[in-house]
Structure formats: structure tokens, C-alpha cells
Short mmCIF file of C-alpha atoms in Angstrom, two decimals:
data_model
loop_
_atom_site.label_atom_id
_atom_site.label_comp_id
_atom_site.label_asym_id
_atom_site.label_seq_id
_atom_site.Cartn_x
_atom_site.Cartn_y
_atom_site.Cartn_z
CA MET A 538 28.02 -114.54 63.34
CA LYS A 539 28.40 -111.33 62.18
CA THR A 540 29.48 -108.54 64.96
CA PHE A 541 27.60 -105.44 65.71
CA ALA A 542 31.68 -103.90 63.90
CA THR A 543 30.11 -105.97 60.60
CA VAL A 544 26.72 -104.86 60.63
CA LYS A 545 27.43 -101.20 61.92
CA PRO A 546 28.31 -100.28 57.90
CA LEU A 547 24.95 -101.81 56.45
CA TYR A 548 22.77 -100.25 59.07
CA ILE A 549 25.07 -96.45 58.11
CA TRP A 550 23.99 -97.41 54.90
CA ILE A 551 20.84 -98.44 54.85
CA TYR A 552 20.51 -95.34 57.63
CA ILE A 553 21.94 -92.88 54.40
CA SER A 554 19.58 -94.44 51.86
CA LEU A 555 16.19 -93.81 53.46
CA LEU A 556 17.62 -89.56 54.64
CA PHE A 557 18.38 -88.97 50.73
CA GLY A 558 15.22 -91.50 50.38
CA LEU A 559 12.95 -88.25 51.89
CA ILE A 560 14.58 -85.53 50.75
CA ALA A 561 14.24 -86.99 47.78
CA CYS A 562 10.48 -88.31 48.11
CA ASN A 563 10.16 -83.95 49.49
CA ALA A 564 11.96 -82.23 46.92
CA PRO A 565 9.78 -80.66 44.03
CA ARG A 566 9.63 -82.20 41.36
CA THR A 567 9.82 -81.11 37.72
CA ILE A 568 7.92 -81.56 35.03
CA ASP A 569 8.65 -79.32 31.04
CA LYS A 570 6.28 -80.91 28.42
CA GLU A 571 4.22 -79.48 25.21
CA ILE A 572 0.63 -80.36 24.53
CA TYR A 573 -1.45 -79.36 22.45
CA ILE A 574 -5.11 -79.00 23.40
CA PRO A 575 -7.64 -79.38 20.95
CA VAL A 576 -11.03 -76.71 19.70
CA GLU A 577 -13.27 -74.70 17.89
CA ARG A 578 -11.94 -75.60 14.02
CA SER A 579 -8.33 -75.28 15.52
CA MET A 580 -5.99 -76.38 18.41
CA LEU A 581 -4.10 -74.72 20.92
CA TYR A 582 -0.04 -75.19 22.58
CA LEU A 583 0.37 -75.25 25.75
CA ARG A 584 4.03 -75.62 27.48
CA LEU A 585 3.53 -76.76 31.32
CA ALA A 586 7.14 -76.35 33.29
CA GLY A 587 7.73 -76.35 36.87
CA ASN A 588 6.60 -78.20 40.11
CA ALA A 589 4.65 -80.88 38.80
CA LYS A 590 3.15 -81.61 42.12
CA ALA A 591 2.14 -78.01 42.67
CA PRO A 592 -1.05 -75.51 42.31
CA VAL A 593 -1.68 -73.81 38.51
CA ILE A 594 -0.54 -70.64 37.29
CA LEU A 595 -2.21 -70.98 33.35
CA MET A 596 -0.01 -67.78 32.22
CA LEU A 597 -1.63 -65.76 29.67
CA HIS A 598 0.30 -63.59 26.70
CA GLY A 599 -0.21 -60.20 25.81
CA GLY A 600 -0.60 -59.24 22.27
CA PRO A 601 -3.45 -59.71 20.76
CA GLY A 602 -1.66 -62.07 19.06
CA ALA A 603 2.32 -62.84 21.03
CA PHE A 604 3.00 -65.85 22.11
CA SER A 605 4.10 -67.05 25.55
CA GLY A 606 7.67 -69.34 24.78
CA LEU A 607 9.64 -66.15 26.07
CA ASP A 608 8.03 -65.99 29.73
CA HIS A 609 9.07 -69.44 30.83
CA VAL A 610 12.32 -67.62 30.30
CA PHE A 611 11.60 -65.24 32.85
CA TYR A 612 9.64 -67.80 35.43
CA GLU A 613 11.21 -70.17 35.12
CA ALA A 614 13.47 -69.67 37.98
CA PRO A 615 11.27 -67.01 40.77
CA VAL A 616 8.08 -69.28 39.80
CA GLU A 617 8.58 -73.16 38.46
CA PRO A 618 9.49 -73.56 41.65
CA ASP A 619 6.20 -73.43 43.61
CA TYR A 620 3.73 -73.53 41.11
CA LEU A 621 3.67 -75.92 37.75
CA VAL A 622 2.94 -72.98 35.46
CA ALA A 623 0.88 -73.41 32.06
CA TYR A 624 2.45 -71.30 29.46
CA LEU A 625 -0.64 -70.83 26.78
CA ASP A 626 -0.35 -69.65 22.60
CA GLN A 627 -3.68 -68.13 21.79
CA ARG A 628 -4.89 -68.82 18.96
CA GLY A 629 -3.70 -67.88 15.19
CA SER A 630 -0.64 -67.92 17.51
CA GLY A 631 3.04 -68.88 18.82
CA LYS A 632 2.92 -73.08 18.05
CA SER A 633 -0.57 -73.35 18.25
CA PRO A 634 -1.36 -73.23 13.96
CA ALA A 635 -2.31 -69.97 12.02
CA CYS A 636 -6.32 -69.08 12.13
CA PRO A 637 -6.44 -67.24 8.66
CA ASP A 638 -9.88 -66.92 9.56
CA SER A 639 -10.20 -63.82 11.04
CA THR A 640 -13.75 -64.30 11.56
CA LEU A 641 -12.34 -66.95 14.73
CA LEU A 642 -10.73 -63.72 16.38
CA ASN A 643 -12.56 -61.52 18.72
CA MET A 644 -12.35 -61.96 22.33
CA ASN A 645 -15.81 -64.60 22.30
CA GLN A 646 -14.17 -66.92 20.72
CA PHE A 647 -10.95 -66.66 22.76
CA VAL A 648 -12.94 -66.85 26.00
CA LYS A 649 -14.34 -70.02 24.61
CA ASP A 650 -10.76 -71.34 23.48
CA LEU A 651 -9.56 -70.53 27.60
CA ASP A 652 -12.31 -72.21 29.38
CA ILE A 653 -11.80 -75.30 27.08
CA VAL A 654 -8.29 -74.54 27.84
CA VAL A 655 -9.23 -74.03 31.70
CA ASP A 656 -11.96 -77.70 32.06
CA ARG A 657 -8.84 -79.55 30.69
CA LEU A 658 -6.32 -78.30 33.21
CA ARG A 659 -8.45 -79.48 35.82
CA GLN A 660 -8.98 -82.66 35.29
CA MET A 661 -5.08 -83.38 34.07
CA TYR A 662 -4.98 -81.50 37.83
CA PRO A 663 -8.81 -82.23 39.73
CA ASP A 664 -6.14 -81.58 43.27
CA ARG A 665 -5.03 -78.88 41.60
CA LYS A 666 -6.27 -74.71 41.84
CA ILE A 667 -5.82 -73.11 38.65
CA ASN A 668 -5.11 -69.08 39.06
CA LEU A 669 -4.61 -67.13 36.06
CA LEU A 670 -1.52 -65.05 35.28
CA GLY A 671 -2.55 -62.38 32.44
CA THR A 672 -0.11 -59.56 31.48
CA SER A 673 -0.72 -56.67 28.91
CA TRP A 674 -3.88 -58.03 26.53
CA GLY A 675 -3.70 -60.85 28.81
CA GLY A 676 -4.78 -58.64 31.66
CA THR A 677 -7.88 -58.38 30.02
CA TYR A 678 -8.41 -61.33 28.39
CA GLY A 679 -8.54 -62.67 32.27
CA LEU A 680 -11.26 -60.37 32.74
CA LEU A 681 -12.86 -61.71 30.62
CA TYR A 682 -13.21 -64.91 30.96
CA LEU A 683 -14.03 -64.46 35.17
CA LEU A 684 -17.03 -62.39 33.56
CA LYS A 685 -17.93 -65.54 31.78
CA HIS A 686 -16.82 -67.62 33.70
CA PRO A 687 -17.30 -67.32 37.18
CA GLY A 688 -15.96 -70.24 40.04
CA LYS A 689 -13.26 -71.78 37.76
CA ILE A 690 -10.47 -70.38 38.78
CA ASN A 691 -8.74 -69.07 42.19
CA ALA A 692 -7.21 -66.48 42.26
CA PHE A 693 -5.48 -63.81 39.18
CA ALA A 694 -3.49 -61.64 38.35
CA CYS A 695 -3.58 -58.69 36.14
CA VAL A 696 -0.63 -57.58 35.05
CA SER A 697 -0.66 -53.62 32.55
CA GLY A 698 -3.59 -54.73 31.84
CA LYS A 699 -6.65 -52.91 30.55
CA GLY A 700 -10.40 -52.45 31.32
CA ASP A 701 -11.49 -49.03 29.18
CA SER A 702 -9.89 -49.25 25.81
CA GLN A 703 -11.02 -45.43 25.38
CA TYR A 704 -9.06 -44.32 28.33
CA GLU A 705 -6.25 -46.14 27.15
CA ASN A 706 -6.14 -44.60 23.23
CA GLU A 707 -6.96 -41.18 24.83
CA ALA A 708 -4.64 -41.29 27.40
CA LEU A 709 -1.64 -41.96 25.99
CA ILE A 710 -2.69 -38.43 22.70
CA ALA A 711 -3.17 -36.50 25.56
CA TYR A 712 0.08 -37.62 27.02
CA GLU A 713 1.42 -37.14 23.61
CA MET A 714 0.01 -33.68 22.57
CA GLN A 715 1.25 -32.31 25.92
CA LEU A 716 4.75 -33.81 25.24
CA ALA A 717 5.13 -31.89 20.85
CA HIS A 718 3.91 -29.02 22.67
CA ASN A 719 6.43 -28.74 25.53
CA LYS A 720 8.21 -29.51 22.43
CA LEU A 721 7.45 -26.86 20.48
CA ALA A 722 8.11 -24.09 22.97
CA GLN A 723 12.02 -24.77 23.19
CA THR A 724 12.81 -24.95 19.84
CA GLN A 725 13.56 -22.04 16.74
CA ASP A 726 14.08 -25.24 13.81
CA ARG A 727 11.86 -24.52 11.46
CA ALA A 728 12.41 -28.28 10.62
CA THR A 729 11.26 -30.01 13.99
CA LYS A 730 7.83 -27.23 14.18
CA ASP A 731 7.31 -29.25 10.99
CA THR A 732 7.29 -32.28 12.16
CA LEU A 733 6.31 -31.73 15.62
CA ASN A 734 3.27 -29.73 13.57
CA GLN A 735 2.39 -32.97 11.64
CA ILE A 736 2.96 -34.99 14.80
CA VAL A 737 -0.24 -32.52 16.72
CA SER A 738 -2.58 -32.29 13.64
CA LYS A 739 -2.19 -36.15 13.51
CA LEU A 740 -3.06 -37.30 16.80
CA THR A 741 -5.58 -34.51 16.91
CA GLN A 742 -7.44 -36.19 13.63
CA ILE A 743 -6.53 -39.60 15.31
CA LYS A 744 -8.13 -38.27 18.90
CA ASN A 745 -11.13 -37.38 16.64
CA SER A 746 -11.82 -40.64 14.76
CA SER A 747 -14.41 -43.31 15.49
CA PHE A 748 -10.98 -45.60 16.85
CA ASP A 749 -12.83 -48.77 14.62
CA GLN A 750 -10.10 -48.99 12.40
CA PHE A 751 -6.81 -48.71 14.63
CA PHE A 752 -4.08 -50.36 13.66
CA ALA A 753 -2.49 -47.84 11.45
CA ASP A 754 -3.28 -44.98 14.05
CA MET A 755 -2.15 -47.44 17.26
CA ASN A 756 1.24 -48.19 15.25
CA LEU A 757 2.10 -44.35 14.93
CA ILE A 758 0.89 -43.30 18.19
CA LYS A 759 2.29 -46.11 20.20
CA HIS A 760 6.10 -47.34 18.46
CA GLN A 761 6.40 -44.45 15.16
CA PHE A 762 5.50 -40.51 17.27
CA PRO A 763 7.21 -41.86 20.68
CA LYS A 764 10.70 -41.69 18.96
CA THR A 765 10.25 -37.72 17.29
CA LEU A 766 9.11 -36.86 21.25
CA GLY A 767 11.89 -38.73 23.66
CA PHE A 768 9.54 -41.35 25.24
CA ASP A 769 8.87 -44.83 25.42
CA PRO A 770 5.48 -46.14 26.16
CA TYR A 771 6.72 -49.72 26.77
CA TRP A 772 9.92 -49.04 28.83
CA ALA A 773 11.04 -46.85 31.98
CA ASN A 774 13.69 -48.27 32.64
CA MET A 775 16.02 -48.14 29.55
CA GLU A 776 18.61 -51.01 30.53
CA ALA A 777 16.38 -53.03 30.72
CA LYS A 778 15.25 -52.17 26.91
CA GLN A 779 19.25 -52.41 26.49
CA GLU A 780 19.27 -56.13 28.31
CA ALA A 781 16.10 -57.17 26.79
CA ARG A 782 17.12 -56.13 22.84
CA LYS A 783 20.26 -58.38 23.26
CA LEU A 784 18.48 -61.45 24.56
CA GLY A 785 17.01 -60.50 20.68
CA THR A 786 19.93 -61.79 19.52
CA ASP A 787 21.22 -65.03 21.82
CA SER A 788 20.75 -68.26 20.25
CA GLY A 789 20.61 -70.33 23.17
CA TYR A 790 17.50 -67.56 25.25
CA PHE A 791 15.05 -68.75 21.96
CA ALA A 792 16.44 -72.53 22.42
CA LYS A 793 15.51 -72.14 26.02
CA ALA A 794 12.05 -70.72 24.72
CA HIS A 795 12.08 -74.15 22.16
CA TYR A 796 12.40 -71.52 19.92
CA ASN A 797 14.81 -70.84 17.03
CA LEU A 798 15.80 -67.64 15.44
CA ALA A 799 14.71 -69.20 11.95
CA SER A 800 11.07 -69.66 12.52
CA PHE A 801 10.98 -66.94 14.51
CA ASP A 802 10.08 -64.46 11.29
CA THR A 803 6.66 -67.02 11.29
CA VAL A 804 5.98 -66.16 15.00
CA VAL A 805 6.42 -62.50 14.67
CA GLU A 806 4.08 -62.15 11.08
CA LYS A 807 1.23 -64.48 12.66
CA MET A 808 1.54 -61.95 15.73
CA GLU A 809 0.69 -58.76 13.04
CA TYR A 810 -1.61 -60.72 11.22
CA VAL A 811 -3.67 -61.35 14.54
CA ASN A 812 -3.22 -57.93 16.20
CA ARG A 813 -3.78 -56.21 12.92
CA VAL A 814 -7.58 -58.36 12.25
CA PHE A 815 -8.19 -56.97 16.48
CA ARG A 816 -7.15 -53.89 16.21
CA ASN A 817 -10.11 -53.58 13.21
CA THR A 818 -12.62 -55.16 15.20
CA PRO A 819 -14.76 -52.08 16.92
CA ALA A 820 -15.94 -53.62 19.69
CA TYR A 821 -11.69 -54.61 20.91
CA ASN A 822 -10.42 -50.63 20.57
CA HIS A 823 -14.09 -49.74 22.36
CA LEU A 824 -14.09 -51.79 25.11
CA ASN A 825 -14.39 -50.48 28.67
CA LEU A 826 -15.27 -53.30 30.97
CA LEU A 827 -15.56 -51.32 33.85
CA SER A 828 -19.22 -51.46 34.66
CA GLN A 829 -18.63 -55.13 34.65
CA LEU A 830 -16.59 -55.75 37.54
CA SER A 831 -19.14 -55.42 39.85
CA LYS A 832 -19.56 -58.88 39.12
CA ILE A 833 -16.37 -60.73 39.85
CA LYS A 834 -15.58 -62.62 43.04
CA THR A 835 -12.14 -63.82 42.30
CA PRO A 836 -9.46 -62.78 44.12
CA VAL A 837 -7.28 -60.29 41.65
CA ALA A 838 -3.76 -57.72 42.63
CA VAL A 839 -4.26 -55.30 39.96
CA ILE A 840 -0.21 -54.56 38.77
CA GLN A 841 1.24 -52.29 36.60
CA GLY A 842 3.93 -49.57 36.62
CA GLU A 843 3.07 -45.84 37.87
CA LEU A 844 4.54 -44.56 33.76
CA ASP A 845 2.85 -47.36 32.15
CA HIS A 846 1.80 -45.23 29.14
CA VAL A 847 0.86 -48.45 26.96
CA VAL A 848 -1.94 -48.71 28.07
CA GLY A 849 -2.17 -45.29 30.69
CA PRO A 850 -1.04 -44.27 33.92
CA GLY A 851 -4.21 -44.55 35.50
CA GLN A 852 -5.17 -48.12 34.35
CA GLY A 853 -5.15 -49.90 37.25
CA GLN A 854 -6.35 -47.60 39.60
CA ARG A 855 -9.86 -47.71 37.01
CA ILE A 856 -9.74 -51.14 37.35
CA PHE A 857 -9.50 -52.29 41.28
CA ASP A 858 -12.00 -49.54 41.50
CA ALA A 859 -14.89 -50.54 39.30
CA LEU A 860 -13.55 -54.41 41.82
CA THR A 861 -16.05 -53.33 44.15
CA GLY A 862 -18.23 -56.83 44.61
CA LEU A 863 -14.19 -57.55 46.35
CA SER A 864 -13.37 -56.87 48.98
CA LYS A 865 -11.13 -55.06 50.23
CA GLU A 866 -8.83 -58.19 51.69
CA LYS A 867 -9.60 -59.94 48.26
CA LYS A 868 -8.19 -57.20 46.11
CA GLU A 869 -5.04 -56.05 45.51
CA ILE A 870 -3.10 -52.74 43.68
CA HIS A 871 -0.27 -52.62 43.57
CA ILE A 872 2.16 -49.90 41.31
CA ILE A 873 5.22 -50.41 40.97
CA PRO A 874 7.35 -47.16 40.66
CA GLY A 875 9.73 -46.56 38.02
CA ALA A 876 8.20 -49.13 35.71
CA ALA A 877 6.31 -49.26 32.59
CA HIS A 878 4.90 -51.84 31.17
CA ASN A 879 7.67 -54.86 30.52
CA LEU A 880 7.54 -55.12 34.80
CA ASN A 881 9.36 -58.37 34.77
CA LEU A 882 12.58 -57.16 33.02
CA GLU A 883 11.98 -54.04 34.45
CA ALA A 884 11.64 -53.95 37.95
CA PRO A 885 12.21 -57.86 38.29
CA ALA A 886 12.41 -58.17 42.31
CA ALA A 887 9.69 -56.04 43.26
CA TYR A 888 7.57 -57.71 40.48
CA TYR A 889 8.16 -61.37 41.77
CA SER A 890 7.45 -60.39 45.24
CA THR A 891 4.57 -58.75 44.51
CA LEU A 892 3.14 -61.25 42.16
CA LYS A 893 4.86 -64.43 44.80
CA THR A 894 3.15 -62.67 48.03
CA PHE A 895 -0.71 -62.67 45.96
CA LEU A 896 -0.44 -65.63 45.01
CA ALA A 897 0.81 -67.89 48.28
CA LYS A 898 -2.54 -65.65 49.97
CA TYR A 899 -4.33 -67.89 47.95
CA ASN A 900 -2.33 -71.19 47.32
CA PRO A 901 -1.41 -72.15 50.68
#
């Protein structure tokens, strides 16, 4: 006959087993898998990573033509424990197949592609809310999608996005004109004056152009001229920029993003091709969504750095003001001080806090 003394250890073991079982059941179950979703004449790469039981965030990368792989490295710790993040490589980009047919690289096609991805996620997770997070071009992409397909998205964070291409271009040209004239007034060096006058002349020419074929001019005003003028439209925090450069040579960083340094050259080539096609498309260069944004009924948070000269410092306010169909409770604007275009790297604490607080309102 068993005594209590002999049975007691058994009860203790059962209790401990049940306790750890409850902890395991309540702990977030993580997932990390890659799938391909068929779309018209192609397929799109999607990496699903994070909390397997949580609401979904569909990530829209920048560009056009960039890629999602590196985003996972940054969003894994602050976001994935509370959400299942779907990192999408858009048509012709990243791990999605190349798209040699340039007629398929346009905004209408991309919106069609995105709707297929959204519907697939809704089928895979019928009990989940689908949220959108778009950065840079991805912010614009998200606005385009909400206008075409209302009702499918729970909430949208538009980060460093644009609603008005004309303002984007003209604001940067005006800023560079101001910098060039300031430098001209401060220098007596003939060679420097000649270089600055050439920049002023070219900026004037670009300003008076049609902006139809804009890839070459875009590279001048966003990448070449800033070097001479002493600023970087993408970065205000130079320490963060240096850290980003270090990551660019870290094989472990690329491995975590499911890339390697050798294959990355192909990804960059695809990015330049897609970007060239878009930037040389008049419809993209003349895009102005502001008059249409009143139709949006999905809750939106507009998040931008105060020194973002890539899309223009006032771009976020313009988008927010145009969202007149949303009550003040369902739209937010957050201008992050001391930051430019890359908010998750330049001001991570402020950025992730803002993003997660907004999403938590609509994903309790």
C-alpha cells in the first residue's frame, strides 16, 4: 500500500508538468516559413515570421524595386513577438522572379498583385485581422491599395510614404537650390563656384522638365548632388548610417535575412531595373493621390521623419490633411524629430513605440 510520502513526489511531478504545459500553451508559438504566391504571369515571394497565433502585418517594402528580406532582421525583436509579419517581395524584386516584361511593372499591376496576396492571407488565416505596413514607396503602395480595395485591411501604417510626386520632386529641388546658393555666397574658390553653378543650372533644367523620364535626374538630385551640397536626403543620423554600412558587409546579417553576399548582386540588379522602369513612367512621376484620400475609411497612421528630404518634409502632413474621410480618432500623424527617411534605424525607440501603439489600438 502506497503512503502519502511515496505518492507526494508523483503529485508534485504532475503539478509541475501541468504548470509547464500551461506556460507552453500560453507562450507565443513562433513561425518562420517561405512560400510563393501565384500572380499574373509570375509569382511572389512571401516570408511569414513571428507569432503564429497573432494578427497579421503585411509588409510593403520601398523602391519601387527594393526587397523585404532585410526588414525581418530589424522587426524580429520589436514586432514579431506580437504579430505574424508577412514580408513580401513585390513583382520583379528580391526573391520574386525577375520581370523582364516592363509592361507588367506598373502601379495598377502591383495593386492587382497585392490583392491576390491579401486574399491568400485571408484564406490562410480566416480568423485574423490583416494590417498593412508600408515604408517609402510601400507607403504609397498601401494608399493605392486602400483606394482600390476598401474593407480588406484592418489598419495601415504609412511610413515615409508619399501622396504627391510633384511635391516630392519640387521640394527637394528647392532645398538643393537653397543649399547651393548658400555655398556660393560663402566660397571664393573658383573651381567650387563652377561646380555649384553647374548644379544650379542642372537643377533649373530639371525643375522646368516634364518629369516624364526621371530615372537619371532622380539619381542626380537624390544621390549625386547631395554629396557636393553636404547633406544626405535619406539620413539625418550619420551614426545610424555608418552602422547600416557595417551591416552591409556582415555575412551573418545577410544569412539571417536568407541571403548571401554573392547572390545579393542579382537582387541589386533587379532593384535598379524595376526602379528605372517606374521612374521613367509618367504616371508614376505625376502621381497625386491627395484628392482621392478622402475615400479611405481604414484607420491610418502617418509616420515621417522631420528631415525627410526623400519625399519632402511636408509630405506626411499633406497625406494626413487629405484623409478627411477619417475621424480624428482614426487617423494619426507622427513627425519624428531628428530623423530623415530610415526611421527604424535612425530613431528606433520612437519609431517602434509609435508603430506598436497605433497597431495595438486596432489589434487588441
